[in-house]
Amino acid sequence: MRPDPDAHTRELAAKATTDPTGWFEELYAEAADGRATVPWDRGVPAALLAEWARDLDGTGKRAMVVGCGLGRDSEFIASLGFDTVAFDVSATAIATTKARHPDSRVDYVTADLLDLPGDWRHAFDLVVEDMTVQSLPDPPRAQAIANIPPLVGPGGTLLVVAAANLTGAATDGPPWPLVRAEIDAFATDGLRAANVECVPDATDPAINRWRAEFRRPS
């Protein structure tokens, strides 16, 4: 009998504290043959991202999607006209996404948030971080946060969406919801907070999520 995919996913996620990034490749590889499920594989962009970006015109602009998984956000961003690059630490996730979207305009790349290519520095007009950092324990979460702002180019915008920890109490993850100080930590490398809001989740009002916008002066 094959193991229950959801239960096996929880077993893999438990490895995050000892192997913060490596467990993602294991998850996507085992999901590919039905032994695990990818909880965030919903086929549609995150609601808070879609609402924020619905009127954007990305024509002539570059976008980066951090920790793209199976492409739900990156395909949406590309549909707005952005020349989009999206990366994930899992090579299997990237291969699966390319197979799902063979005609995609997105440039899908395998890369590690903790060791990003130097030519991505200050290269993008829009950077989207949707619930990737919250999947990392600390360390290395603080380093992951610090590595994202330098992706934003002059006049560019960083949008961060993450589960919110409003009490500061320790949580068992993943995910590890972000406290306000961790959201504020994205305002580095010259970025300034433009709008930070905490809103109830559309499907579960008991869950709060951050939606934070940061901008780099032109």
Rosetta silent file (secondary structure, phi, psi, omega in degrees, C-alpha in Angstrom):
SEQUENCE: MRPDPDAHTRELAAKATTDPTGWFEELYAEAADGRATVPWDRGVPAALLAEWARDLDGTGKRAMVVGCGLGRDSEFIASLGFDTVAFDVSATAIATTKARHPDSRVDYVTADLLDLPGDWRHAFDLVVEDMTVQSLPDPPRAQAIANIPPLVGPGGTLLVVAAANLTGAATDGPPWPLVRAEIDAFATDGLRAANVECVPDATDPAINRWRAEFRRPS
SCORE:     score description
SCORE:     0.000 S_00000001
   1 L     0.000  133.125  178.589    0.000    0.000    0.000 S_00000001
   2 L   -72.218  144.547  179.558    1.319    3.435   -0.934 S_00000001
   3 L   -66.627  156.730  176.765    1.725    5.845    2.006 S_00000001
   4 L   -65.936  121.902 -174.967   -0.755    8.637    2.536 S_00000001
   5 H   -60.139  -39.937 -178.508    0.676   11.596    0.522 S_00000001
   6 H   -66.322  -42.424  178.786   -0.415   14.243    3.032 S_00000001
   7 H   -64.043  -39.505 -179.802    1.069   12.354    5.975 S_00000001
   8 H   -67.903  -35.255  176.220    4.303   11.823    4.072 S_00000001
   9 H   -60.270  -42.573  178.791    4.464   15.529    3.249 S_00000001
  10 H   -63.262  -36.460  176.764    4.308   16.321    6.968 S_00000001
  11 H   -64.229  -42.558  178.840    7.166   13.897    7.585 S_00000001
  12 H   -65.584  -41.834 -178.592    9.281   15.636    4.945 S_00000001
  13 H   -62.514  -30.452  179.619    8.433   19.087    6.301 S_00000001
  14 H   -63.436  -18.312  178.992    9.664   18.027    9.724 S_00000001
  15 H   -77.725   -6.659 -174.105   13.162   17.864    8.210 S_00000001
  16 H   -60.785  -30.894 -177.654   13.154   21.630    7.659 S_00000001
  17 H   -71.950  -25.104  179.965   14.831   22.336   10.987 S_00000001
  18 L  -104.378  -22.036 -179.812   17.851   20.178   10.092 S_00000001
  19 L  -138.883   73.967 -167.868   17.867   20.619    6.298 S_00000001
  20 L   -55.113  -33.143 -179.012   16.238   24.036    5.698 S_00000001
  21 L  -113.825  -27.143 -175.805   16.393   23.984    1.883 S_00000001
  22 H   -65.969  -27.159 -177.746   17.185   20.395    0.928 S_00000001
  23 H   -68.039  -20.809  178.753   13.821   19.032    1.982 S_00000001
  24 H   -64.233  -44.320  179.100   12.133   20.973   -0.833 S_00000001
  25 H   -61.837  -40.741  178.374   13.835   18.870   -3.503 S_00000001
  26 H   -62.755  -42.005  179.575   12.820   15.714   -1.655 S_00000001
  27 H   -61.575  -51.416 -176.711    9.229   16.941   -1.447 S_00000001
  28 H   -66.573  -36.519  178.760    8.919   17.819   -5.138 S_00000001
  29 H   -65.198  -42.089 -179.251   10.657   14.623   -6.238 S_00000001
  30 H   -75.991  -29.228  174.480    8.355   12.450   -4.157 S_00000001
  31 H   -66.006  -31.607 -178.471    5.290   14.452   -5.199 S_00000001
  32 H   -63.543  -28.056  177.888    6.207   13.734   -8.815 S_00000001
  33 L  -110.772   17.444  170.249    5.593   10.020   -8.245 S_00000001
  34 L    86.714    6.649 -177.929    2.595   10.414   -5.930 S_00000001
  35 L   -88.352  -10.853  178.946    4.254    9.752   -2.579 S_00000001
  36 L  -147.414  166.234  175.601    3.754   13.295   -1.268 S_00000001
  37 L  -118.727  154.063  175.503    1.624   16.355   -1.946 S_00000001
  38 L  -103.873  105.607 -171.721    2.696   19.969   -2.393 S_00000001
  39 L   -57.314  -30.853 -176.400    0.337   21.952   -0.119 S_00000001
  40 L   -94.065   10.910  178.612    0.780   25.215   -2.022 S_00000001
  41 L   -84.454   84.281 -174.428    0.137   23.671   -5.462 S_00000001
  42 L  -111.183   -8.410  174.263   -3.206   25.392   -6.070 S_00000001
  43 L    78.831   -4.433  178.942   -2.913   26.400   -9.706 S_00000001
  44 L  -131.185  153.684 -179.801   -3.915   30.029   -9.072 S_00000001
  45 L   -66.384  156.963  175.814   -1.861   33.002   -7.851 S_00000001
  46 L   -56.229  136.588 -174.873   -1.943   33.979   -4.199 S_00000001
  47 H   -59.831  -42.285 -178.388   -5.075   36.046   -3.553 S_00000001
  48 H   -68.096  -31.323  174.585   -3.226   38.921   -1.875 S_00000001
  49 H   -71.162  -48.026 -177.432   -0.801   39.127   -4.797 S_00000001
  50 H   -60.422  -40.786  178.900   -3.533   38.944   -7.436 S_00000001
  51 H   -65.079  -43.012 -177.648   -5.548   41.687   -5.743 S_00000001
  52 H   -68.025  -37.679 -169.992   -2.521   43.961   -5.396 S_00000001
  53 H   -98.300    0.607 -168.570   -1.234   43.441   -8.946 S_00000001
  54 L   -59.112  -27.700 -177.914   -4.456   43.258  -10.949 S_00000001
  55 L  -103.461    8.750 -178.551   -4.038   46.695  -12.578 S_00000001
  56 L   -73.393  144.032  171.725   -0.281   46.519  -13.175 S_00000001
  57 L  -116.420  109.176 -176.224    1.112   46.896  -16.683 S_00000001
  58 L   -92.077   10.276 -177.689    4.460   45.160  -16.863 S_00000001
  59 L   -56.055  125.756  178.306    5.212   46.031  -20.476 S_00000001
  60 L    78.760    8.629 -177.592    8.909   46.755  -20.854 S_00000001
  61 L  -120.338  158.596  179.379    9.669   45.804  -17.240 S_00000001
  62 E  -108.595  142.700  177.603   11.412   42.861  -15.565 S_00000001
  63 E  -129.350  151.268  175.369   10.029   40.832  -12.661 S_00000001
  64 E  -126.247  132.750  174.225   11.492   38.225  -10.339 S_00000001
  65 E  -111.937  119.782 -177.509    9.475   35.621   -8.417 S_00000001
  66 E   -83.459  133.618  177.405   11.298   34.216   -5.394 S_00000001
  67 L    54.766   60.220 -167.213   10.803   30.521   -4.590 S_00000001
  68 L   -72.031  -14.633 -179.784    8.426   30.030   -7.497 S_00000001
  69 L    57.771 -122.963 -176.456    7.488   26.415   -6.732 S_00000001
  70 L  -103.229   20.462  165.101    5.211   25.176   -9.487 S_00000001
  71 L    91.975    9.284 -174.615    4.638   28.533  -11.138 S_00000001
  72 H   -63.491  -40.600 -179.513    1.315   29.789   -9.820 S_00000001
  73 H   -82.124  -38.946 -175.183    2.574   33.332   -9.155 S_00000001
  74 H   -66.823  -37.768  176.819    5.128   33.580  -11.938 S_00000001
  75 H   -65.378  -37.007  177.352    2.657   32.698  -14.693 S_00000001
  76 H   -65.133  -46.833  179.937    0.298   35.355  -13.341 S_00000001
  77 H   -61.048  -41.431  178.579    3.029   38.006  -13.235 S_00000001
  78 H   -63.859  -33.435 -179.998    4.076   37.145  -16.789 S_00000001
  79 H   -66.120  -17.370  178.295    0.458   37.510  -17.912 S_00000001
  80 L   -86.126    0.273  176.417    0.648   41.174  -16.839 S_00000001
  81 L   103.164   -3.386 -179.790    3.363   41.782  -19.440 S_00000001
  82 L   -72.183  141.448  167.430    6.481   41.505  -17.270 S_00000001
  83 E   -76.771  103.659 -164.026    9.602   39.857  -18.633 S_00000001
  84 E  -108.088  132.369  169.449    9.661   37.355  -15.774 S_00000001
  85 E  -112.071  137.633 -179.966   12.409   35.302  -14.181 S_00000001
  86 E  -138.051  137.602 -177.751   11.397   32.796  -11.495 S_00000001
  87 E  -132.390  156.807  173.584   13.615   30.555   -9.424 S_00000001
  88 E  -146.573  151.796  179.337   13.377   27.713   -6.952 S_00000001
  89 L   -72.427  -20.384 -178.100   15.972   25.746   -5.036 S_00000001
  90 L   -91.038  117.870  176.604   14.392   22.486   -6.218 S_00000001
  91 H   -64.560  -33.540  178.914   15.500   21.308   -9.661 S_00000001
  92 H   -67.632  -39.101  177.161   12.513   18.953   -9.747 S_00000001
  93 H   -60.472  -43.522  179.678   10.113   21.835   -9.096 S_00000001
  94 H   -65.055  -43.446  179.581   11.615   23.754  -12.004 S_00000001
  95 H   -64.113  -41.055  179.213   11.462   20.717  -14.311 S_00000001
  96 H   -64.217  -41.464 -178.698    7.854   20.002  -13.316 S_00000001
  97 H   -66.588  -41.175  177.723    6.855   23.618  -13.892 S_00000001
  98 H   -63.261  -36.850  178.536    8.467   23.717  -17.328 S_00000001
  99 H   -68.817  -35.864  178.961    6.606   20.526  -18.248 S_00000001
 100 H   -70.535  -33.516 -174.903    3.320   21.998  -17.070 S_00000001
 101 L  -123.968   68.230 -174.337    3.843   25.237  -18.990 S_00000001
 102 L   -63.800  -22.601 -179.352    5.755   24.259  -22.147 S_00000001
 103 L  -105.780   18.072 -176.227    4.882   27.519  -23.893 S_00000001
 104 L   -63.727  147.073  173.749    5.553   29.761  -20.900 S_00000001
 105 L   -87.767   -6.778 -177.037    7.207   33.150  -21.328 S_00000001
 106 L   -78.491  139.763  173.288    8.765   32.789  -17.875 S_00000001
 107 E   -92.036   99.613 -178.699   12.479   32.036  -17.562 S_00000001
 108 E   -88.058  130.441 -172.647   12.475   29.311  -14.889 S_00000001
 109 E  -134.815  140.553  170.985   15.828   28.828  -13.151 S_00000001
 110 E   -84.990  121.516 -179.334   17.157   26.572  -10.393 S_00000001
 111 L  -156.169  158.772 -177.402   18.828   28.816   -7.797 S_00000001
 112 E  -107.305  122.852  179.597   19.356   29.069   -4.052 S_00000001
 113 L   -56.807  -26.659 -179.126   17.978   32.105   -2.217 S_00000001
 114 L   -83.088   -5.533 -178.787   20.956   31.868    0.132 S_00000001
 115 E  -153.598   74.081 -173.054   23.452   32.155   -2.757 S_00000001
 116 L   -84.313  152.572  176.804   21.971   34.172   -5.617 S_00000001
 117 L   -59.873  138.966 -178.044   23.684   35.016   -8.925 S_00000001
 118 H   -64.729  -28.970 -176.979   25.512   38.321   -8.797 S_00000001
 119 H   -77.858    0.459  173.585   24.025   39.581  -12.074 S_00000001
 120 H   -87.468   -8.370 -175.901   20.564   39.628  -10.485 S_00000001
 121 L   -64.716  125.971  177.441   21.570   42.473   -8.184 S_00000001
 122 L    55.490   36.752 -171.482   19.377   45.555   -8.714 S_00000001
 123 L  -107.650   -4.129 -170.396   18.070   43.987  -11.941 S_00000001
 124 E  -127.489  141.481  178.307   14.285   43.839  -11.509 S_00000001
 125 E   -78.809  -28.103  177.953   11.449   46.355  -11.518 S_00000001
 126 E  -138.015  131.091  173.969    9.223   44.043   -9.467 S_00000001
 127 E  -122.672  129.809 -178.781   10.234   41.326   -7.011 S_00000001
 128 E  -114.758  120.773  173.008    7.596   39.037   -5.500 S_00000001
 129 E  -115.868  100.367 -175.947    8.261   37.090   -2.300 S_00000001
 130 E  -112.741   94.552  169.872    5.129   35.044   -1.601 S_00000001
 131 L    61.075   30.448  173.485    5.413   32.825    1.489 S_00000001
 132 L   -89.487  -50.012 -177.329    8.888   31.458    0.756 S_00000001
 133 H   -58.905  -35.553 -178.101   10.808   32.954    3.671 S_00000001
 134 H   -65.703  -14.515  179.366    8.217   31.702    6.155 S_00000001
 135 H   -85.542   -1.526 -178.045    9.105   28.135    5.204 S_00000001
 136 L  -107.260  136.329  172.033   12.647   28.588    6.572 S_00000001
 137 L   -73.146  173.595  176.456   13.712   28.306   10.217 S_00000001
 138 L  -119.366  119.697   -4.905   16.085   30.877   11.655 S_00000001
 139 L   -70.410  157.869   14.534   18.854   30.433   10.778 S_00000001
 140 L  -107.112   22.129 -172.091   18.866   30.815    7.785 S_00000001
 141 H   -57.953  -41.691 -178.995   15.675   32.917    7.542 S_00000001
 142 H   -60.265  -38.838  178.017   17.366   36.206    8.446 S_00000001
 143 H   -67.484  -38.763  177.923   19.922   35.683    5.673 S_00000001
 144 H   -61.477  -43.334  177.932   17.164   34.834    3.205 S_00000001
 145 H   -60.606  -44.573 -177.574   15.368   38.070    4.053 S_00000001
 146 H   -64.953  -26.339 -176.547   18.588   40.067    3.611 S_00000001
 147 H   -81.993  -12.280 -175.316   19.219   38.557    0.170 S_00000001
 148 L   -82.969  -47.566 -177.926   15.894   39.659   -1.351 S_00000001
 149 H   -54.059  -37.319  179.706   16.024   43.506   -1.301 S_00000001
 150 H   -64.084   -9.227  175.758   19.204   43.678   -3.462 S_00000001
 151 H   -73.723  -23.105 -173.077   17.208   42.123   -6.320 S_00000001
 152 E   -79.234  128.112  179.984   15.124   45.302   -6.673 S_00000001
 153 E   -85.150  176.548  178.721   16.335   47.780   -9.255 S_00000001
 154 E   -56.001  129.867 -178.945   16.134   51.600   -9.252 S_00000001
 155 E    75.386    5.129 -174.575   12.523   52.722   -8.954 S_00000001
 156 E   -87.257  174.553 -174.609   11.494   49.114   -8.369 S_00000001
 157 E  -130.247  139.957  170.364    9.084   47.463   -5.940 S_00000001
 158 E  -112.921  128.237  173.358    9.261   44.466   -3.626 S_00000001
 159 E  -112.762  127.092  179.161    6.008   42.812   -2.571 S_00000001
 160 E  -116.995  127.839  173.555    6.108   40.451    0.401 S_00000001
 161 E  -121.541  128.458 -176.660    3.221   38.162    1.357 S_00000001
 162 E  -157.469  152.458  171.336    3.613   36.030    4.491 S_00000001
 163 E   -62.883  145.899 -173.740    1.698   34.506    7.364 S_00000001
 164 E  -107.658  132.585  170.819    1.702   36.856   10.353 S_00000001
 165 L  -105.114  103.072 -174.453    2.800   36.128   13.906 S_00000001
 166 L   -91.882  -11.098 -177.070    1.179   38.939   15.887 S_00000001
 167 L  -101.607  -21.476 -176.279    1.981   37.649   19.370 S_00000001
 168 L    82.207    0.226 -179.752    5.657   36.862   19.030 S_00000001
 169 L   -70.470  147.832  178.232    5.075   33.419   20.528 S_00000001
 170 L   -64.227  142.682  179.978    7.228   30.544   19.298 S_00000001
 171 L  -127.459  151.659  174.493    5.584   28.385   16.639 S_00000001
 172 L   -90.450  122.983 -178.293    6.213   24.894   15.323 S_00000001
 173 L  -123.584 -173.058    1.019    6.885   25.012   11.615 S_00000001
 174 L   -80.431  156.577   -1.907    7.086   24.994    8.782 S_00000001
 175 L   -81.554  165.004  173.134    5.691   27.467    8.188 S_00000001
 176 L  -113.440   97.693 -178.762    7.053   29.921   10.733 S_00000001
 177 L   -54.087  146.460 -174.753    4.839   33.042   10.490 S_00000001
 178 E   -87.198  137.322  171.578    6.800   36.289   10.430 S_00000001
 179 L   -81.357  166.590 -176.226    6.749   38.830   13.249 S_00000001
 180 H   -59.137  -37.636 -179.185    6.575   42.539   12.404 S_00000001
 181 H   -61.746  -33.205  178.443   10.325   43.004   12.958 S_00000001
 182 H   -71.616  -35.055  174.121   11.022   40.424   10.242 S_00000001
 183 H   -65.148  -45.199  179.811    8.751   42.282    7.819 S_00000001
 184 H   -61.723  -25.655 -177.906   10.523   45.546    8.674 S_00000001
 185 L   -68.182  -14.106  175.403   13.851   43.820    7.950 S_00000001
 186 L   -72.986  -15.631  179.809   13.028   43.853    4.222 S_00000001
 187 L   -83.949   65.737  178.325   13.557   47.647    4.290 S_00000001
 188 L  -130.911  176.275  179.028   17.303   47.340    3.679 S_00000001
 189 L    55.755   33.444  177.169   19.738   48.012    0.821 S_00000001
 190 L    90.582   -5.586  177.896   18.009   51.336    0.192 S_00000001
 191 L   -76.032  147.515  177.565   14.422   50.028    0.096 S_00000001
 192 E  -123.568  140.040  177.911   11.752   51.957    1.964 S_00000001
 193 E   -67.929  125.220  177.734    8.461   50.625    3.296 S_00000001
 194 E   -99.862  -36.602  179.129    5.588   52.054    1.217 S_00000001
 195 E  -161.430  127.057  175.955    2.698   50.114    2.743 S_00000001
 196 E  -126.761  120.269  179.429    2.513   47.361    5.357 S_00000001
 197 E  -132.375  152.614  176.235   -0.841   45.789    6.153 S_00000001
 198 E  -120.978  118.759 -173.148   -2.028   42.759    8.071 S_00000001
 199 E  -127.787  149.628  176.510   -5.241   41.245    6.745 S_00000001
 200 E   -66.353  145.230  176.135   -7.322   38.162    7.575 S_00000001
 201 L   -62.695  140.795 -176.381   -6.942   35.220    5.231 S_00000001
 202 L   -64.085  -29.643 -177.017   -9.786   35.067    2.701 S_00000001
 203 L  -100.016  -18.033 -179.717  -10.543   31.421    3.488 S_00000001
 204 L  -145.578   95.771 -176.521   -9.798   31.401    7.224 S_00000001
 205 L   -59.958  -15.158  178.717  -10.333   34.691    9.145 S_00000001
 206 L   -75.133  -14.789  179.820   -8.447   33.196   12.116 S_00000001
 207 L  -102.437  130.588  176.667   -5.230   33.406   10.053 S_00000001
 208 E  -106.300  146.649  179.599   -3.606   36.785    9.461 S_00000001
 209 E  -131.567  142.589  171.806   -1.242   37.578    6.615 S_00000001
 210 E   -81.677  141.327  164.133    1.193   40.366    5.934 S_00000001
 211 E  -131.976  109.883 -171.542    1.119   42.181    2.618 S_00000001
 212 E  -125.868  133.839 -178.028    4.020   44.589    2.542 S_00000001
 213 E  -116.472  128.101  178.809    5.236   46.836   -0.256 S_00000001
 214 E  -123.657  146.275 -177.952    8.753   48.254   -0.378 S_00000001
 215 E  -132.761  147.166  173.662   10.203   50.622   -2.962 S_00000001
 216 L  -102.905  130.037  176.953   13.626   51.711   -4.094 S_00000001
 217 L   -57.373  150.980  179.926   13.980   55.379   -5.114 S_00000001
 218 L   -63.797    0.000    0.000   14.675   55.934   -8.797 S_00000001
